Amino acid sequence: MLIEPRDSLIVRDGRPFTNSPGARARSLPFPLPQTLAGAYRSRRGLQEGLGFPEEAERVLSWGVKGPLLAEEGEGGWRLLAPRPLDAVRLGETVYPLAPLEPPEGAGTNLPQDLLPVALEDPSLKEKPGRLPSWWYWENFQNWLLNPHTGFRVEGQDGPVPEVRTHVSLDPSTGTGLEGALFQTQGLEFRVKRKRDKESGFGGRLALVLWPEDGVSVEGIHPLGGERRLAYWHSGGPQIPLVPERLVEALLQNRAARLVLLTPAFFHGAYLPEEGRFLGATAVAAAVGRPLVVSGWDLKAGRPKPTRRAVPAGSVYFLRLPQAWGEAEVREWIAGIWFQNLSDREQDRKDGYGLAALGVWSGRPLKWR
C-alpha cells in the first residue's frame, strides 16, 4: 500500500510548540511506524463503522510492516531502505565495519561479551563523510550480500524539509498580532534535483506500508499534524523475496548480519532478551543514537510513556547454533526476513523492528 502526502507532512519531534512569538514546530526526518499504524487503523476502523475506544482491542490487532520509502520511476515504484550503519565513508571510499576481536589480555565494557566493530585497516583515520540516508533496494541488497571496500552507493536523502512561516495581521493596524507569528516544518515528498531549475524537485516519493492481513485503505485521508492530506491507495513495491545467495551463505557460515529497516524496541536497551534473535546470538552491534518515542494512547486516553528505540539502519552480527540443520536455518530466515522483531507484541503490530538479513563470515577481524 502507498501513501502519498499531498501537502508537506508534519510529524512532530515532541519538542514544545507553544503560542510564544517565534515558536517553531519541527518534524522528524521520517515518520515513526506508530504514526502510520495509527492513521491506517483510524481510517480502516471508520470505514468499517467501528467505535472508539470501544473497539480499540480489535483495531490494535491490525498489524502493519513499515513504513519504508518508495520513489516513482519509469518502471514503477522503487523501494528504498535506510542506510545500514555498518557502512562508513572515508574520503571518496565506502568501507564495511565488522566485529573486532581484542588482543589477549584486553577487553571492553560492552555488555554480554559483545565485540566492538571496527574498520579492517586501523590506519584509516579520516573523518567519516556523508552517505545517502536511503538506498535503492537493489543497491541495498548488494550490500547485504557483499559488503566490500569501494562499494558504490546509489540512493538519496529522502523527504525534503520545508519550512512555512505563519502570521496573523491586525486589519486595523496592518501589524502582526501578538503570539501569532510561528513556523512549521514539514516533509516534502519530492526528490530534490539540482538539474530541475524551475521547481527544484523531480520525481515523487511515497510511504510504503504492508498491512499484515492485506487489507488496504483507499482515498484521501489526513495524516500527521494539522490534518494535512495524503492519497492512500493499494499497489507499490511488494515485500522482497529472500535471495537464494543469502540462504546459501547462512547455511555455510552459520552466521548473519541483521539490519533493522524500522526502529525497534528491546527490553535490553539495544538488545533483545538474553541477546538472542529467535535463537541466534548477537556477537557485535553497530547501533545509532536512540530515538525518543512517545505518543497518545487512544484506549487509555492519555500520553504514552516516553521510551527509547533502536534506530533504523542498526546492524547486528549474529551466530546461529551449529547444531541447527538446513531446515532449522531456513525456518529461522523465514522468521526474520521482513518480520517485526521488537520484544513486545503490540510494538510488533505497530511496525517496530522490521528486519532484513545480510552475509557475515562469522569470523571477527584480528587485532593488528
Short mmCIF file of C-alpha atoms in Angstrom, two decimals:
data_model
loop_
_atom_site.label_atom_id
_atom_site.label_comp_id
_atom_site.label_asym_id
_atom_site.label_seq_id
_atom_site.Cartn_x
_atom_site.Cartn_y
_atom_site.Cartn_z
CA MET A 1 0.00 0.00 0.00
CA LEU A 2 1.24 3.50 -0.89
CA ILE A 3 0.64 6.74 1.00
CA GLU A 4 1.49 9.91 -0.95
CA PRO A 5 1.32 13.11 1.13
CA ARG A 6 -0.42 15.81 -0.90
CA ASP A 7 0.99 18.58 1.28
CA SER A 8 4.18 18.67 3.28
CA LEU A 9 3.83 16.12 6.08
CA ILE A 10 4.25 17.26 9.69
CA VAL A 11 5.41 14.55 12.10
CA ARG A 12 6.32 16.37 15.28
CA ASP A 13 9.50 15.55 17.20
CA GLY A 14 7.95 16.18 20.61
CA ARG A 15 9.62 19.49 21.41
CA PRO A 16 7.22 22.09 22.92
CA PHE A 17 5.20 24.14 20.45
CA THR A 18 3.52 26.98 22.32
CA ASN A 19 1.90 30.28 21.39
CA SER A 20 5.02 32.26 22.26
CA PRO A 21 6.25 34.56 19.46
CA GLY A 22 8.62 32.85 17.06
CA ALA A 23 7.57 29.32 18.05
CA ARG A 24 8.66 26.53 15.69
CA ALA A 25 7.03 23.14 15.10
CA ARG A 26 9.80 20.80 13.97
CA SER A 27 9.36 17.48 12.19
CA LEU A 28 11.22 14.22 12.40
CA PRO A 29 13.20 13.30 9.26
CA PHE A 30 10.85 10.34 8.68
CA PRO A 31 7.54 9.22 10.23
CA LEU A 32 7.64 6.66 13.03
CA PRO A 33 5.89 3.32 12.45
CA GLN A 34 3.22 4.10 15.05
CA THR A 35 2.21 7.24 13.11
CA LEU A 36 1.36 5.23 10.02
CA ALA A 37 -0.12 2.35 12.02
CA GLY A 38 -2.40 4.73 13.90
CA ALA A 39 -3.53 6.56 10.76
CA TYR A 40 -4.17 3.27 8.95
CA ARG A 41 -6.19 1.84 11.83
CA SER A 42 -8.22 5.05 12.21
CA ARG A 43 -9.24 5.14 8.55
CA ARG A 44 -9.94 1.42 8.36
CA GLY A 45 -11.91 1.49 11.60
CA LEU A 46 -14.07 4.38 10.39
CA GLN A 47 -14.67 2.67 7.06
CA GLU A 48 -15.80 -0.48 8.87
CA GLY A 49 -18.03 1.52 11.21
CA LEU A 50 -16.17 0.65 14.41
CA GLY A 51 -16.48 2.79 17.52
CA PHE A 52 -13.59 4.23 19.52
CA PRO A 53 -12.42 3.41 22.10
CA GLU A 54 -14.92 0.54 22.48
CA GLU A 55 -13.35 -1.45 19.63
CA ALA A 56 -9.77 -0.47 20.49
CA GLU A 57 -8.63 -4.05 21.09
CA ARG A 58 -9.76 -5.15 17.65
CA VAL A 59 -8.27 -2.09 15.96
CA LEU A 60 -4.91 -2.53 17.72
CA SER A 61 -4.75 -6.12 16.48
CA TRP A 62 -4.36 -4.92 12.89
CA GLY A 63 -0.64 -5.26 12.33
CA VAL A 64 1.50 -3.47 9.74
CA LYS A 65 5.01 -3.71 8.33
CA GLY A 66 6.84 -0.48 7.57
CA PRO A 67 6.87 2.31 6.68
CA LEU A 68 9.67 2.38 4.14
CA LEU A 69 10.23 4.83 1.30
CA ALA A 70 9.43 4.47 -2.40
CA GLU A 71 10.34 6.62 -5.40
CA GLU A 72 8.37 6.73 -8.63
CA GLY A 73 10.46 5.68 -11.62
CA GLU A 74 9.91 4.85 -15.27
CA GLY A 75 9.16 1.22 -14.48
CA GLY A 76 7.01 1.87 -11.42
CA TRP A 77 7.74 2.47 -7.77
CA ARG A 78 11.24 1.68 -6.47
CA LEU A 79 11.69 0.57 -2.87
CA LEU A 80 14.35 2.24 -0.70
CA ALA A 81 15.87 1.06 2.59
CA PRO A 82 17.53 3.11 5.35
CA ARG A 83 21.31 3.41 5.29
CA PRO A 84 22.95 0.46 7.08
CA LEU A 85 25.19 1.66 9.90
CA ASP A 86 27.93 -0.84 9.11
CA ALA A 87 28.82 1.27 6.03
CA VAL A 88 31.30 4.11 6.58
CA ARG A 89 32.53 6.62 4.02
CA LEU A 90 36.09 7.90 4.38
CA GLY A 91 37.10 10.31 1.66
CA GLU A 92 35.50 9.01 -1.53
CA THR A 93 35.58 5.34 -0.48
CA VAL A 94 32.96 3.29 1.39
CA TYR A 95 34.25 0.72 3.90
CA PRO A 96 32.40 -2.02 5.82
CA LEU A 97 32.53 -2.32 9.59
CA ALA A 98 32.98 -5.76 11.16
CA PRO A 99 33.41 -7.26 14.65
CA LEU A 100 36.94 -6.92 16.03
CA GLU A 101 38.50 -9.44 18.39
CA PRO A 102 40.54 -7.58 21.06
CA PRO A 103 44.10 -8.79 21.71
CA GLU A 104 44.78 -11.23 24.51
CA GLY A 105 44.50 -9.55 27.90
CA ALA A 106 42.36 -6.66 26.59
CA GLY A 107 38.63 -6.19 26.91
CA THR A 108 35.76 -3.74 26.62
CA ASN A 109 32.89 -2.56 28.81
CA LEU A 110 30.28 -3.74 26.31
CA PRO A 111 27.50 -5.87 27.84
CA GLN A 112 27.05 -9.61 27.30
CA ASP A 113 30.61 -10.01 25.96
CA LEU A 114 29.83 -8.12 22.76
CA LEU A 115 32.76 -7.41 20.47
CA PRO A 116 33.46 -3.88 19.19
CA VAL A 117 33.02 -3.12 15.49
CA ALA A 118 35.84 -1.54 13.53
CA LEU A 119 37.40 -1.00 10.12
CA GLU A 120 39.61 -3.74 8.77
CA ASP A 121 42.53 -1.33 8.28
CA PRO A 122 43.43 0.52 11.53
CA SER A 123 45.42 3.15 9.60
CA LEU A 124 42.19 4.69 8.25
CA LYS A 125 41.58 7.70 10.47
CA GLU A 126 39.74 10.25 8.32
CA LYS A 127 36.58 11.96 9.44
CA PRO A 128 33.57 9.95 8.18
CA GLY A 129 31.70 11.54 5.29
CA ARG A 130 28.02 11.60 4.45
CA LEU A 131 26.18 8.76 2.79
CA PRO A 132 22.66 8.88 1.34
CA SER A 133 20.04 8.34 4.04
CA TRP A 134 18.09 5.96 1.79
CA TRP A 135 19.50 3.32 -0.59
CA TYR A 136 17.68 1.85 -3.56
CA TRP A 137 16.71 -1.70 -2.70
CA GLU A 138 18.81 -3.33 -5.43
CA ASN A 139 21.85 -1.45 -4.15
CA PHE A 140 20.99 -2.19 -0.53
CA GLN A 141 20.60 -5.89 -1.30
CA ASN A 142 24.03 -5.93 -2.94
CA TRP A 143 25.45 -4.55 0.31
CA LEU A 144 23.65 -7.27 2.26
CA LEU A 145 25.18 -9.94 0.04
CA ASN A 146 28.67 -8.49 -0.48
CA PRO A 147 29.83 -5.59 1.73
CA HIS A 148 33.26 -4.64 0.43
CA THR A 149 35.69 -1.75 0.29
CA GLY A 150 34.91 0.61 -2.57
CA PHE A 151 31.21 -0.25 -2.64
CA ARG A 152 29.29 2.19 -4.83
CA VAL A 153 26.22 3.56 -3.06
CA GLU A 154 23.12 4.54 -5.03
CA GLY A 155 20.46 6.38 -3.10
CA GLN A 156 19.04 9.69 -1.94
CA ASP A 157 18.26 11.62 1.24
CA GLY A 158 14.51 11.09 1.29
CA PRO A 159 11.83 13.71 2.02
CA VAL A 160 13.00 17.33 1.88
CA PRO A 161 12.32 19.60 4.90
CA GLU A 162 10.01 22.50 4.06
CA VAL A 163 9.54 25.47 6.40
CA ARG A 164 6.40 27.62 6.34
CA THR A 165 6.11 30.92 8.22
CA HIS A 166 2.65 31.81 9.53
CA VAL A 167 1.47 35.23 10.68
CA SER A 168 -1.85 36.81 11.57
CA LEU A 169 -2.33 40.54 10.89
CA ASP A 170 -4.48 43.07 12.70
CA PRO A 171 -6.59 44.59 9.86
CA SER A 172 -6.92 47.91 11.68
CA THR A 173 -3.19 48.50 12.07
CA GLY A 174 -1.65 46.18 9.48
CA THR A 175 0.72 44.78 12.10
CA GLY A 176 1.15 41.26 13.38
CA LEU A 177 -0.94 40.01 16.27
CA GLU A 178 0.86 39.13 19.49
CA GLY A 179 1.71 35.42 19.63
CA ALA A 180 0.55 34.78 16.05
CA LEU A 181 3.96 34.54 14.37
CA PHE A 182 5.21 30.97 14.16
CA GLN A 183 6.82 28.43 11.84
CA THR A 184 6.02 24.84 10.93
CA GLN A 185 8.49 22.42 9.39
CA GLY A 186 7.14 19.62 7.25
CA LEU A 187 8.45 16.96 4.88
CA GLU A 188 8.04 17.45 1.14
CA PHE A 189 7.75 14.04 -0.53
CA ARG A 190 9.55 15.01 -3.71
CA VAL A 191 13.07 14.18 -4.88
CA LYS A 192 15.26 17.25 -4.88
CA ARG A 193 17.01 17.55 -8.24
CA LYS A 194 19.71 20.13 -8.94
CA ARG A 195 19.01 20.00 -12.66
CA ASP A 196 15.35 20.94 -12.22
CA LYS A 197 15.81 24.72 -12.19
CA GLU A 198 12.14 25.66 -12.11
CA SER A 199 10.78 23.79 -9.09
CA GLY A 200 13.92 22.33 -7.54
CA PHE A 201 12.16 18.96 -7.35
CA GLY A 202 11.99 15.89 -9.55
CA GLY A 203 10.19 12.57 -9.00
CA ARG A 204 7.54 11.71 -6.45
CA LEU A 205 8.13 9.93 -3.16
CA ALA A 206 5.68 7.90 -1.13
CA LEU A 207 5.48 5.86 2.06
CA VAL A 208 5.15 2.09 1.72
CA LEU A 209 3.09 0.15 4.25
CA TRP A 210 2.21 -3.54 4.20
CA PRO A 211 -0.87 -4.47 6.29
CA GLU A 212 -0.36 -7.96 7.69
CA ASP A 213 -3.82 -9.14 6.64
CA GLY A 214 -3.57 -7.48 3.22
CA VAL A 215 -6.48 -5.06 3.71
CA SER A 216 -5.64 -1.68 2.13
CA VAL A 217 -7.16 1.74 2.71
CA GLU A 218 -8.21 3.81 -0.31
CA GLY A 219 -8.93 7.51 -0.69
CA ILE A 220 -7.74 10.90 0.53
CA HIS A 221 -7.31 11.00 4.29
CA PRO A 222 -5.49 13.14 6.87
CA LEU A 223 -2.01 12.15 8.02
CA GLY A 224 0.23 13.73 10.63
CA GLY A 225 -0.05 17.20 12.17
CA GLU A 226 -2.51 19.90 11.06
CA ARG A 227 -4.58 17.17 9.37
CA ARG A 228 -2.74 17.59 6.09
CA LEU A 229 -3.99 15.28 3.37
CA ALA A 230 -2.46 12.22 1.74
CA TYR A 231 -3.51 9.84 -1.04
CA TRP A 232 -3.91 6.26 0.21
CA HIS A 233 -4.06 3.52 -2.42
CA SER A 234 -3.12 -0.09 -2.99
CA GLY A 235 -0.11 -1.12 -5.05
CA GLY A 236 3.52 -0.15 -4.83
CA PRO A 237 6.56 -2.35 -4.15
CA GLN A 238 5.97 -5.83 -2.80
CA ILE A 239 7.97 -7.36 0.04
CA PRO A 240 11.28 -8.52 -1.50
CA LEU A 241 11.98 -12.23 -1.62
CA VAL A 242 14.89 -13.78 0.27
CA PRO A 243 17.89 -14.04 -2.11
CA GLU A 244 18.99 -17.65 -2.55
CA ARG A 245 22.63 -16.50 -2.31
CA LEU A 246 21.87 -15.27 1.19
CA VAL A 247 20.37 -18.62 2.20
CA GLU A 248 23.40 -20.48 0.85
CA ALA A 249 25.81 -18.19 2.72
CA LEU A 250 23.95 -18.63 6.01
CA LEU A 251 23.89 -22.39 5.60
CA GLN A 252 27.63 -22.38 5.03
CA ASN A 253 28.73 -19.82 7.66
CA ARG A 254 26.04 -20.30 10.34
CA ALA A 255 26.35 -16.52 10.82
CA ALA A 256 24.48 -13.44 9.58
CA ARG A 257 24.06 -9.69 9.75
CA LEU A 258 20.65 -8.42 10.83
CA VAL A 259 19.71 -4.90 9.66
CA LEU A 260 16.77 -3.02 11.15
CA LEU A 261 14.60 -1.37 8.49
CA THR A 262 12.38 0.37 11.05
CA PRO A 263 13.16 1.39 14.65
CA ALA A 264 12.81 -1.33 17.28
CA PHE A 265 12.11 -1.66 21.00
CA PHE A 266 14.01 -4.25 23.03
CA HIS A 267 13.89 -4.99 26.76
CA GLY A 268 17.68 -4.91 26.94
CA ALA A 269 18.01 -1.34 25.60
CA TYR A 270 19.53 -2.11 22.20
CA LEU A 271 19.44 -5.91 22.61
CA PRO A 272 16.54 -8.35 22.90
CA GLU A 273 16.22 -10.54 25.96
CA GLU A 274 19.36 -12.65 26.55
CA GLY A 275 20.90 -11.05 23.45
CA ARG A 276 19.24 -13.54 21.11
CA PHE A 277 17.21 -13.10 17.94
CA LEU A 278 14.98 -16.19 17.73
CA GLY A 279 17.86 -18.35 18.93
CA ALA A 280 20.76 -16.62 17.13
CA THR A 281 23.28 -14.96 19.47
CA ALA A 282 24.41 -11.36 18.99
CA VAL A 283 28.21 -11.14 18.74
CA ALA A 284 28.52 -7.42 17.93
CA ALA A 285 26.31 -4.45 17.06
CA ALA A 286 26.61 -1.17 15.15
CA VAL A 287 23.81 0.90 16.68
CA GLY A 288 22.92 4.55 16.16
CA ARG A 289 21.67 7.10 18.66
CA PRO A 290 18.39 6.14 20.33
CA LEU A 291 15.11 7.63 19.17
CA VAL A 292 12.90 9.09 21.89
CA VAL A 293 9.34 7.95 21.22
CA SER A 294 6.03 8.82 22.84
CA GLY A 295 2.50 9.35 21.54
CA TRP A 296 -1.15 9.25 22.52
CA ASP A 297 -2.83 6.16 23.92
CA LEU A 298 -6.29 6.14 22.33
CA LYS A 299 -7.58 3.34 24.54
CA ALA A 300 -6.40 4.85 27.84
CA GLY A 301 -6.96 8.47 26.79
CA ARG A 302 -3.56 9.70 27.95
CA PRO A 303 0.01 10.17 26.67
CA LYS A 304 2.12 7.06 26.22
CA PRO A 305 5.26 6.66 28.36
CA THR A 306 8.42 8.02 26.76
CA ARG A 307 10.69 5.22 25.53
CA ARG A 308 13.93 4.88 23.61
CA ALA A 309 14.01 2.95 20.35
CA VAL A 310 16.93 1.46 18.43
CA PRO A 311 17.13 3.49 15.18
CA ALA A 312 16.59 2.06 11.72
CA GLY A 313 19.80 1.04 9.97
CA SER A 314 21.31 -0.54 13.09
CA VAL A 315 23.22 -3.74 12.34
CA TYR A 316 23.66 -6.86 14.49
CA PHE A 317 26.26 -9.55 13.82
CA LEU A 318 24.79 -12.92 14.78
CA ARG A 319 25.93 -16.52 15.15
CA LEU A 320 23.49 -19.35 14.56
CA PRO A 321 23.68 -22.54 16.64
CA GLN A 322 25.99 -25.05 14.97
CA ALA A 323 23.57 -27.83 15.85
CA TRP A 324 20.92 -26.42 13.53
CA GLY A 325 20.34 -28.30 10.32
CA GLU A 326 19.27 -26.86 6.99
CA ALA A 327 15.58 -26.96 7.90
CA GLU A 328 16.16 -25.01 11.13
CA VAL A 329 18.27 -22.37 9.35
CA ARG A 330 15.66 -21.88 6.63
CA GLU A 331 12.92 -21.64 9.25
CA TRP A 332 14.97 -19.04 11.15
CA ILE A 333 15.47 -16.98 7.98
CA ALA A 334 11.72 -17.04 7.30
CA GLY A 335 11.10 -15.86 10.88
CA ILE A 336 13.46 -12.89 10.49
CA TRP A 337 13.22 -11.68 6.89
CA PHE A 338 10.81 -8.72 6.73
CA GLN A 339 9.30 -9.62 10.10
CA ASN A 340 8.85 -7.26 13.04
CA LEU A 341 11.21 -8.32 15.84
CA SER A 342 10.52 -5.99 18.77
CA ASP A 343 10.10 -7.78 22.10
CA ARG A 344 6.53 -6.66 22.85
CA GLU A 345 3.72 -7.98 20.67
CA GLN A 346 1.99 -4.59 20.34
CA ASP A 347 5.24 -2.96 19.21
CA ARG A 348 5.50 -5.64 16.54
CA LYS A 349 1.90 -4.95 15.49
CA ASP A 350 2.78 -1.25 15.24
CA GLY A 351 5.57 -1.96 12.74
CA TYR A 352 8.60 -1.64 15.03
CA GLY A 353 11.59 -3.86 14.34
CA LEU A 354 11.21 -4.73 10.65
CA ALA A 355 14.39 -6.60 9.69
CA ALA A 356 16.45 -7.87 6.77
CA LEU A 357 19.44 -10.23 6.73
CA GLY A 358 22.91 -9.99 5.25
CA VAL A 359 26.00 -12.12 4.83
CA TRP A 360 28.72 -12.37 7.51
CA SER A 361 31.53 -14.90 7.65
CA GLY A 362 31.20 -15.37 11.41
CA ARG A 363 34.93 -14.68 11.89
CA PRO A 364 35.88 -11.45 13.72
CA LEU A 365 38.71 -9.28 12.47
CA LYS A 366 42.08 -9.92 14.09
CA TRP A 367 43.74 -7.13 16.05
CA ARG A 368 46.72 -5.61 14.25
#
